[in-house]
C-alpha positions as a printed NumPy array, in Angstrom:
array([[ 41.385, -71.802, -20.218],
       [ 38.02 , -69.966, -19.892],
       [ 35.443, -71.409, -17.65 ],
       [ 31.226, -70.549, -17.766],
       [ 29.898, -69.574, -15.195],
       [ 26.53 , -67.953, -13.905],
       [ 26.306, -65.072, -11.755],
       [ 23.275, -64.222,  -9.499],
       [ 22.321, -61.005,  -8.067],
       [ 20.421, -59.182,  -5.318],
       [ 20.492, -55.206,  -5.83 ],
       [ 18.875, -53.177,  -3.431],
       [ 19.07 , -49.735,  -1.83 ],
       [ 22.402, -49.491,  -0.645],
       [ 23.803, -52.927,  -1.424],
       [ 24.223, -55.483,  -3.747],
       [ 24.546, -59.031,  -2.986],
       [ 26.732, -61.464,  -5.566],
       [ 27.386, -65.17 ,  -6.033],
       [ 29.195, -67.211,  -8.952],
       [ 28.949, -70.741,  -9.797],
       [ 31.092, -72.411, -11.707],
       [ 29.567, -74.344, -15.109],
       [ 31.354, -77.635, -15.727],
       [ 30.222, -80.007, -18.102],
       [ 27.085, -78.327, -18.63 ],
       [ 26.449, -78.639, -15.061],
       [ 25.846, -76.17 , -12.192],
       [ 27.717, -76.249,  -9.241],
       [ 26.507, -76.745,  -6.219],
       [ 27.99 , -74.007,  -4.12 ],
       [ 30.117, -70.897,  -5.347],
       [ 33.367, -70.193,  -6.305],
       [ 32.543, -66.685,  -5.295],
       [ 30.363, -64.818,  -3.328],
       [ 30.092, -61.663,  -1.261],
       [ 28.643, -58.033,  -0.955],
       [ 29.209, -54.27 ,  -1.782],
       [ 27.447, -51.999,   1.126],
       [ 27.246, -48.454,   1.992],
       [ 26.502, -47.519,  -1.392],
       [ 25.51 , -43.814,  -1.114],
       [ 27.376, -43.227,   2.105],
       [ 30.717, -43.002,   3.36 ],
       [ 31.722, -46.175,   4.515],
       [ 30.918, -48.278,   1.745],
       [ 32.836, -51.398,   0.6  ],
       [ 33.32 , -54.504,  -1.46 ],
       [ 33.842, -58.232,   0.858],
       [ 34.356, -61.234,  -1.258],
       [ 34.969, -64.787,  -0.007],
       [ 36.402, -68.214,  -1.956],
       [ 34.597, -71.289,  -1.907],
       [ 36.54 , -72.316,   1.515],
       [ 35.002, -68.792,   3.254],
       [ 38.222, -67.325,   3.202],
       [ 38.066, -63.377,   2.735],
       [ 39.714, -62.679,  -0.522],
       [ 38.424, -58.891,  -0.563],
       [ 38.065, -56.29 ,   2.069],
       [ 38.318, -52.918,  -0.11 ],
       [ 36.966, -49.619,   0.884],
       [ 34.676, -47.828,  -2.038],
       [ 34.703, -44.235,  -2.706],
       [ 32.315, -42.494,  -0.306],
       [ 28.966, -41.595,  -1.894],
       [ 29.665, -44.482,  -4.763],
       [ 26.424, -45.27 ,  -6.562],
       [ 24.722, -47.961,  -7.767],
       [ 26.837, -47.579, -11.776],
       [ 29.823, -47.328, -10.359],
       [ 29.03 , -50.497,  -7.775],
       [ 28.496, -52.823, -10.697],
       [ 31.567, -51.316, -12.236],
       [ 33.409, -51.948,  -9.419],
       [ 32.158, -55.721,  -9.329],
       [ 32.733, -56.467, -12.802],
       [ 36.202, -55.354, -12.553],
       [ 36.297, -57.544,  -9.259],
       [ 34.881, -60.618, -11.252],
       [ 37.656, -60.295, -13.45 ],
       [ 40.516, -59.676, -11.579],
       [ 39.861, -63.139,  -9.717],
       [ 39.894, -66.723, -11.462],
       [ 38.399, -69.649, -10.265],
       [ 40.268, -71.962,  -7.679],
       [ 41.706, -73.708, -10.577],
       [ 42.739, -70.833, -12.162],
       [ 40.442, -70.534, -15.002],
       [ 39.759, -67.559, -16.826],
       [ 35.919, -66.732, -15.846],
       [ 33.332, -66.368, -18.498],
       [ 29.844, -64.718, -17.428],
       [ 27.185, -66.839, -19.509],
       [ 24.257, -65.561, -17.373],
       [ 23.028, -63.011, -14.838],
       [ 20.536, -64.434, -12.363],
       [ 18.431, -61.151, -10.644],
       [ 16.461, -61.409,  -8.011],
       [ 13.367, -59.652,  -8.388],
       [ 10.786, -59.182,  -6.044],
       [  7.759, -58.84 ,  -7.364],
       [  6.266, -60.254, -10.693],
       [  3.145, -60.28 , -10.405],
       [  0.348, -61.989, -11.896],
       [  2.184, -61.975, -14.638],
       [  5.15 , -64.246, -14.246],
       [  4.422, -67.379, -12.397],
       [  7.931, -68.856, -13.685],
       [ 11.587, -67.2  , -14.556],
       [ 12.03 , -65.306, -17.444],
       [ 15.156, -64.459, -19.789],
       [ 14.831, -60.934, -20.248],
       [ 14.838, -58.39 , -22.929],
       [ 13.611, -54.582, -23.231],
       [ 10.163, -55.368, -23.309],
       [  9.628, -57.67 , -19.939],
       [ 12.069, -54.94 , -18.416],
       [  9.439, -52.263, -19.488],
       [  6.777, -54.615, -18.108],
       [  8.325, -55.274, -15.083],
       [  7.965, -50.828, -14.31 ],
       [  4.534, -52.056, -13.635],
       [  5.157, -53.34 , -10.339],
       [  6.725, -50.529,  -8.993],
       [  4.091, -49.222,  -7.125],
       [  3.537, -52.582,  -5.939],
       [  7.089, -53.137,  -4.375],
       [  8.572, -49.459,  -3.939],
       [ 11.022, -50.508,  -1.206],
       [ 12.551, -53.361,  -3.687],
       [ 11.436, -53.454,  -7.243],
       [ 13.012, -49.813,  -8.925],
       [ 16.382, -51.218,  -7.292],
       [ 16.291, -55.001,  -8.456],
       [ 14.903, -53.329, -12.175],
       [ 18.136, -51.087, -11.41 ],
       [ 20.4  , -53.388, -11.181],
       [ 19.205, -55.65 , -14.085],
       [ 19.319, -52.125, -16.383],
       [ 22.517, -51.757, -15.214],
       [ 24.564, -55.374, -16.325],
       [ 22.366, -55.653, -19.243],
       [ 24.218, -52.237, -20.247],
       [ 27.888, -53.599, -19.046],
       [ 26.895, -57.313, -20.466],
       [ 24.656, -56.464, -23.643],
       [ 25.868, -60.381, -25.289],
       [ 24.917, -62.159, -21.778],
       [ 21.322, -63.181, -20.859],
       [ 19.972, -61.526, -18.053],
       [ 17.435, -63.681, -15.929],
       [ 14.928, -62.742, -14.097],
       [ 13.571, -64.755, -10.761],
       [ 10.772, -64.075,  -9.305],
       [  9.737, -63.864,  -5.443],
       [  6.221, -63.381,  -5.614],
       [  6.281, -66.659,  -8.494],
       [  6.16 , -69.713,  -6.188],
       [  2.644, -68.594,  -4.604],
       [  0.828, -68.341,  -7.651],
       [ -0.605, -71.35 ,  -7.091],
       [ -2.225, -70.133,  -4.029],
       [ -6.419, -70.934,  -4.089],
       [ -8.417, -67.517,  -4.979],
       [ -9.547, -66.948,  -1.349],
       [ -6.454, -67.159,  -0.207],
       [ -5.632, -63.951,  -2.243],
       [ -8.129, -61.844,  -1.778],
       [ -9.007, -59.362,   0.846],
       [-12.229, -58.183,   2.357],
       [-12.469, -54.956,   0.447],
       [-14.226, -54.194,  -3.133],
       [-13.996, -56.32 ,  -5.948],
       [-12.861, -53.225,  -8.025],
       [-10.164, -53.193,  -5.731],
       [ -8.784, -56.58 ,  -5.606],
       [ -8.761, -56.662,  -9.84 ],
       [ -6.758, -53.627,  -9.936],
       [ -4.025, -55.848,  -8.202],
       [ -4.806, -55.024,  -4.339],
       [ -4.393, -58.84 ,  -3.143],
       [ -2.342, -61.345,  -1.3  ],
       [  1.199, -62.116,  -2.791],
       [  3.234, -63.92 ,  -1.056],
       [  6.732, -63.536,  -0.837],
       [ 10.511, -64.968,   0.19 ],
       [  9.092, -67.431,  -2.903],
       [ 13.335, -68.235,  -3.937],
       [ 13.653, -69.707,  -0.41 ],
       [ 10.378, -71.768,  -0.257],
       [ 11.323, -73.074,  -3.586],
       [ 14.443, -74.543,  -2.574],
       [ 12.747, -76.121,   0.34 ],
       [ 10.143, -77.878,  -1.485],
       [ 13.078, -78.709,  -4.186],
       [ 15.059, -80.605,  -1.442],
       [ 12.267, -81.848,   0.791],
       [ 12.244, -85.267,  -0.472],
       [ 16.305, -85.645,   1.287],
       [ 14.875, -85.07 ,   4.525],
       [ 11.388, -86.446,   4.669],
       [  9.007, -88.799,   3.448],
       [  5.997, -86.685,   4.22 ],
       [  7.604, -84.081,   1.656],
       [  4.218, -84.329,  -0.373],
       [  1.992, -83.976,   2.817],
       [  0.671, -81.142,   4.251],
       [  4.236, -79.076,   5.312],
       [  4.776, -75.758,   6.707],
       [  8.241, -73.749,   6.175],
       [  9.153, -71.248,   8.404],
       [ 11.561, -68.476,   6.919],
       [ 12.619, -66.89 ,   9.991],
       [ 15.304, -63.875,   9.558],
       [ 15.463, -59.739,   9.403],
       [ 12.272, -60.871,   7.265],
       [  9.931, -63.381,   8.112],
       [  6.882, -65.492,   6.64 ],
       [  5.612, -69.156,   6.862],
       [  4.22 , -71.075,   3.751],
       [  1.853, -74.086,   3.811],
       [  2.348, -76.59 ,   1.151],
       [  0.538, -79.49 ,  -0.015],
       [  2.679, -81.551,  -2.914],
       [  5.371, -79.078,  -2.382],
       [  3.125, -76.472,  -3.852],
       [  2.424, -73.165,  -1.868],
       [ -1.478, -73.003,  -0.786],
       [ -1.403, -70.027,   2.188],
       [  1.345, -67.999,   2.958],
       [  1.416, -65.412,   5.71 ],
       [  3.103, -62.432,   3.613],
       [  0.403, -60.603,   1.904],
       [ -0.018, -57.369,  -0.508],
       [  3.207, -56.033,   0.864],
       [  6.005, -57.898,   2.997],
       [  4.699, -56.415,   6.102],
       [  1.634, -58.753,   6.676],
       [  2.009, -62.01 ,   8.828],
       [  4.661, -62.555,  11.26 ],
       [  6.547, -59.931,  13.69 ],
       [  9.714, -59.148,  11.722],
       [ 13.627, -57.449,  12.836],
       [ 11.577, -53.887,  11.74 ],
       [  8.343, -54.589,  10.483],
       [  5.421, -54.805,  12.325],
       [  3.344, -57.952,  11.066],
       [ -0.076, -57.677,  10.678],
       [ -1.394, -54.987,  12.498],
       [ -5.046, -53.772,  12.826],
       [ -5.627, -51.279,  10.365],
       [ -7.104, -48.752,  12.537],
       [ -3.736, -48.201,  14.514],
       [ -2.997, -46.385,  10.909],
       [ -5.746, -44.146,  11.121],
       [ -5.197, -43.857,  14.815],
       [ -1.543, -42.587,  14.092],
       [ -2.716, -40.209,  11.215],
       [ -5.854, -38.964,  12.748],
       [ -4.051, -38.62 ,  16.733],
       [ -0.514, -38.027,  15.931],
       [ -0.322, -36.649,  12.298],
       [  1.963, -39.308,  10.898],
       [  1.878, -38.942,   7.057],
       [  2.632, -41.833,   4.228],
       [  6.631, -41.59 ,   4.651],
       [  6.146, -41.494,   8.916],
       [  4.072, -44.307,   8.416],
       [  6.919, -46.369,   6.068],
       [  9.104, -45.388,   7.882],
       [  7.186, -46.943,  11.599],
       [  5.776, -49.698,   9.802],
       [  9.037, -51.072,   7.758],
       [ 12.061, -49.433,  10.255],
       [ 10.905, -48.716,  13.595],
       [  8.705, -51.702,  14.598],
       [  9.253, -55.541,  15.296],
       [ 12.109, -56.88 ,  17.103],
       [ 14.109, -53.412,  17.686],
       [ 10.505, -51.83 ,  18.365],
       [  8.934, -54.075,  20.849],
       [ 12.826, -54.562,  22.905],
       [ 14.259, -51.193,  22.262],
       [ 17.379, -52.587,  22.078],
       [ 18.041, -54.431,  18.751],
       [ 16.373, -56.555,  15.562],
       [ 18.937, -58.85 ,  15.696],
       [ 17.916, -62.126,  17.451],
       [ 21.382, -63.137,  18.461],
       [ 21.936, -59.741,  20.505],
       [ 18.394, -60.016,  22.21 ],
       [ 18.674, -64.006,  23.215],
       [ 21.681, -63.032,  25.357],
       [ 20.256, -60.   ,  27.287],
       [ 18.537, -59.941,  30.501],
       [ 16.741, -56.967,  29.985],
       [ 12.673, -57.408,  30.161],
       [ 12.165, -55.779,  27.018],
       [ 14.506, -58.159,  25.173],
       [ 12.626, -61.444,  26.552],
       [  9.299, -59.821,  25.832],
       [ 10.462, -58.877,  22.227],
       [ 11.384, -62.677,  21.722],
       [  8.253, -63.978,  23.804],
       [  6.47 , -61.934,  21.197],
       [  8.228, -63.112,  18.203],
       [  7.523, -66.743,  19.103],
       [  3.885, -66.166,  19.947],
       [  3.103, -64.956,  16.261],
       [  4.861, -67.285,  15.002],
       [  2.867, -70.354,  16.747],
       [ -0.341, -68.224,  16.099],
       [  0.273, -68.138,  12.295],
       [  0.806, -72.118,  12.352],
       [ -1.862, -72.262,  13.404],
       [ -3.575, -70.464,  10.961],
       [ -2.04 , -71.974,   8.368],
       [ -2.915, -75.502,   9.453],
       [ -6.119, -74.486,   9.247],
       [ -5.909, -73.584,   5.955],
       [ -4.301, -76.912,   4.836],
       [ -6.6  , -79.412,   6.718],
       [ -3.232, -80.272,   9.65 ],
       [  0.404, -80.626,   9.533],
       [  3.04 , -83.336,   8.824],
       [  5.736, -81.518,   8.844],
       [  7.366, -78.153,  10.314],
       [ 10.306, -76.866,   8.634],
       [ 12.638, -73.398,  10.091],
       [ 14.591, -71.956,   7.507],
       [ 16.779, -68.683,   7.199],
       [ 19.212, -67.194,   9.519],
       [ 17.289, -67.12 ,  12.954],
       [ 15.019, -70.68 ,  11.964],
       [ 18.582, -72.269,  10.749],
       [ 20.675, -70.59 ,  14.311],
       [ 18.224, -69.614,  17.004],
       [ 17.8  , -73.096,  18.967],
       [ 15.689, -71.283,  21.644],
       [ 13.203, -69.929,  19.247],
       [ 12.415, -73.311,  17.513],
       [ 12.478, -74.877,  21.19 ],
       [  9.796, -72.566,  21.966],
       [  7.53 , -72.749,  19.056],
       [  7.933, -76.728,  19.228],
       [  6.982, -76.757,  22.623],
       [  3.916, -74.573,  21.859],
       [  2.864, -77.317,  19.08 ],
       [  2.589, -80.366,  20.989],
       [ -0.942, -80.248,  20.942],
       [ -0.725, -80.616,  17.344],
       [  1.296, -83.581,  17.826],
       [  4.747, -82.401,  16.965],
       [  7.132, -84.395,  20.104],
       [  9.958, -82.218,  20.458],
       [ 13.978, -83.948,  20.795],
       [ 15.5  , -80.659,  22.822],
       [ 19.307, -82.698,  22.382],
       [ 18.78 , -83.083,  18.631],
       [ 17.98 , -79.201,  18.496],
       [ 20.905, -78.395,  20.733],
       [ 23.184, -79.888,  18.116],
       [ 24.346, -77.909,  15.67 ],
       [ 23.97 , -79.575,  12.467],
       [ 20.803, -81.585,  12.908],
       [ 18.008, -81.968,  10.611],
       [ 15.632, -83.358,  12.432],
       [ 14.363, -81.918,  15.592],
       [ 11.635, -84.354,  16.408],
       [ 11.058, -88.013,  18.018],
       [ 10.811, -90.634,  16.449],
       [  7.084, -91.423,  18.042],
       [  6.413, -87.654,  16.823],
       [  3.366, -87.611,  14.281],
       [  4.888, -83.647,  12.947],
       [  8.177, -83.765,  11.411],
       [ 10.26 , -80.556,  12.553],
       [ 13.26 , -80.163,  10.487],
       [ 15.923, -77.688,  10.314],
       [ 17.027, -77.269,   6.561],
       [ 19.725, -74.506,   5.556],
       [ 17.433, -72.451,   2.498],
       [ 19.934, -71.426,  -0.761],
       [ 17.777, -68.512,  -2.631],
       [ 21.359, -67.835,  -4.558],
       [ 21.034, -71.662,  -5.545],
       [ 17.649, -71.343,  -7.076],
       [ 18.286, -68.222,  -8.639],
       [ 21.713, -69.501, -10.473],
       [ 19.472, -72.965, -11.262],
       [ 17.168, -71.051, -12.644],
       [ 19.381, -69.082, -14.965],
       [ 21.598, -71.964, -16.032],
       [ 17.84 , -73.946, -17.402],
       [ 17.339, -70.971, -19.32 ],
       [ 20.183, -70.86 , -20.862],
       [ 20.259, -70.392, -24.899],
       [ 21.161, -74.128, -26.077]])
């Protein structure tokens, strides 16, 4: 037998990201059958990992050195086929789910694509250099391999569109801001799976929430009826809080400081601003959290000291900008792991009135991090962007 399924994809410089789920009955399931990663493309040491449903590693294979992108999703494909579903099912691709960073003020929802939203998708290039050629890549690339299968596009720039006009703009001329030089917003996949799934953990889900996606990249969105209304990332996914690499927002003079002082040009500066900076740049030592939380080195605490600051700072801010808070959520790989960071920006908030439960956050598993006699939820709620994307594809699937 043959068995539909959806595929969803994340293509980006030097790796693509892959999940299937399984279509039964006309219904998605909930987690995949398959998922894993090809990395290193371009270099020596790239490879293909896959794991099964049960996490078990089903594929460990090194890739030609230099391999590129073509060859990747070749190399995929024929990886996709070569394994059946747990029952043994033939699998049938009846979608491709790509993630796709930027869309705009154009697409405020996902879109089934064809040559002519591809060709208006180019537009944002310029807009997301880092991300958008490679996710328009990849999405050139299947549509060749799979020209009978729909090819979906999800946005992560959509979810904020409903973000108030001042909340977009910046302080510069008007010509400016309507050529497109305004707040964004990104990481929209995650916060839409947050606000989906809200309701299971809350009753203040409508209220005035803030989610915290905490990783390699970081942002917070405030909510009001599950709808974004200020975010932290801006024009770029630099803005807002101190990243693994990135900077946060930094005063803009620093720029002209480093290009008038120390001759830094645009690719220096991309290179400082997106590479250099944040959690490796402030410790010295590394951008992952994990490796930092267990050194005594100064520079490590003070990287982490830092980290937490911004973050309290920008809940603030974003309070602000939603009239209080009912509820915290932390999200993504440091907000779902790193006890000590959401111990220290819950401790920061009880002026706000979040009460903190330190044994509910030292248990791995919990939802809820807060008393009962707390008037802030905090929650910890595992995010699923590969969800939302393959959700996405399977309701816009040809009927």
């Amino acid at each position: 037998m043959r068995k539909q399924s959806i595929i969803t994809i994340n293509a980006g410089s030097s790796s693509i990201k892959f999940s299937v789920y399984p279509v039964d009955d006309s219904q998605l399931a909930r987690h995949p059958s398959l998922s894993g990663q090809i990395d290193g493309i371009g270099a020596s040491n790239a490879k293909l990992v896959a794991k099964n449903q049960a996490g078990e590693r089903i594929a460990d294979d090194a890739l030609p050195s230099g391999i590129q992108h073509a060859a990747a999703f070749d190399v995929l494909l024929s990886c996709l086929e070569k394994t059946p579903e747990p029952d043994g099912d033939q699998r049938e691709i009846a979608a491709v789910g790509h993630r796709v960073v930027h869309g705009g003020d154009l697409y405020s929802q996902p879109i089934l694509l064809d040559a002519p939203t591809i060709t208006a998708l180019e537009q944002f290039i310029n807009l997301a250099p880092l991300h958008q050629p490679h996710n328009l890549n990849g999405i050139k690339s299947l549509s060749a391999r799979l020209p009978n299968v729909p090819q979906i596009a999800c946005f992560d720039t959509a979810f904020h569109r409903t973000l108030p006009r001042l909340e977009q703009l910046y302080a510069i001329p008007r010509a400016l801001s309507d050529e497109g030089v305004k707040r964004y917003g990104f990481h929209g996949l995650s916060y839409e799976y947050i606000a989906r799934v809200l309701p299971e953990y809350t009753r203040k889900a409508n209220s005035r929430v803030i989610v915290a996606h905490l990783g390699n990249g970081s942002s917070l969105s405030g909510m009001i009826n599950r709808q974004s209304r200020t975010t932290s990332l801006g024009f770029t996914a630099i803005e807002g809080l101190m990243m693994g690499t990135r900077t946060g927002s930094l005063d803009p003079g620093v720029i002209l400081y480093l290009m008038q002082n120390k001759g830094m040009d645009a690719k220096a500066l991309e290179k400082l601003l997106y590479k250099e900076s944040g959690l490796l740049g402030v410790s010295g030592i590394s951008q992952d959290m994990r490796t930092l939380l267990a050194s005594d080195k100064p520079e490590a605490e003070e990287a982490v000291a830092l980290f937490c600051h911004r973050i309290v700072l920008e809940i603030g801010r974003a309070a602000a900008s939603i009239g209080g808070l009912d509820a915290l959520v932390f999200t993504g790989g440091i907000g779902e792991n790193a006890a000590e960071v959401r111990r220290r920006v819950c401790s920061a908030l009880s002026w706000i009135g979040l009460d903190f439960d330190s044994a509910a956050n030292d248990t791995r598993g919990t939802s809820r991090i807060s008393t009962e006699n707390s008037r802030v939820d905090a929650l910890v709620i595992p995010t699923d962007e590969e969800w939302m994307i393959a959700q996405h594809a399977h309701d816009l699937l040809p009927r």
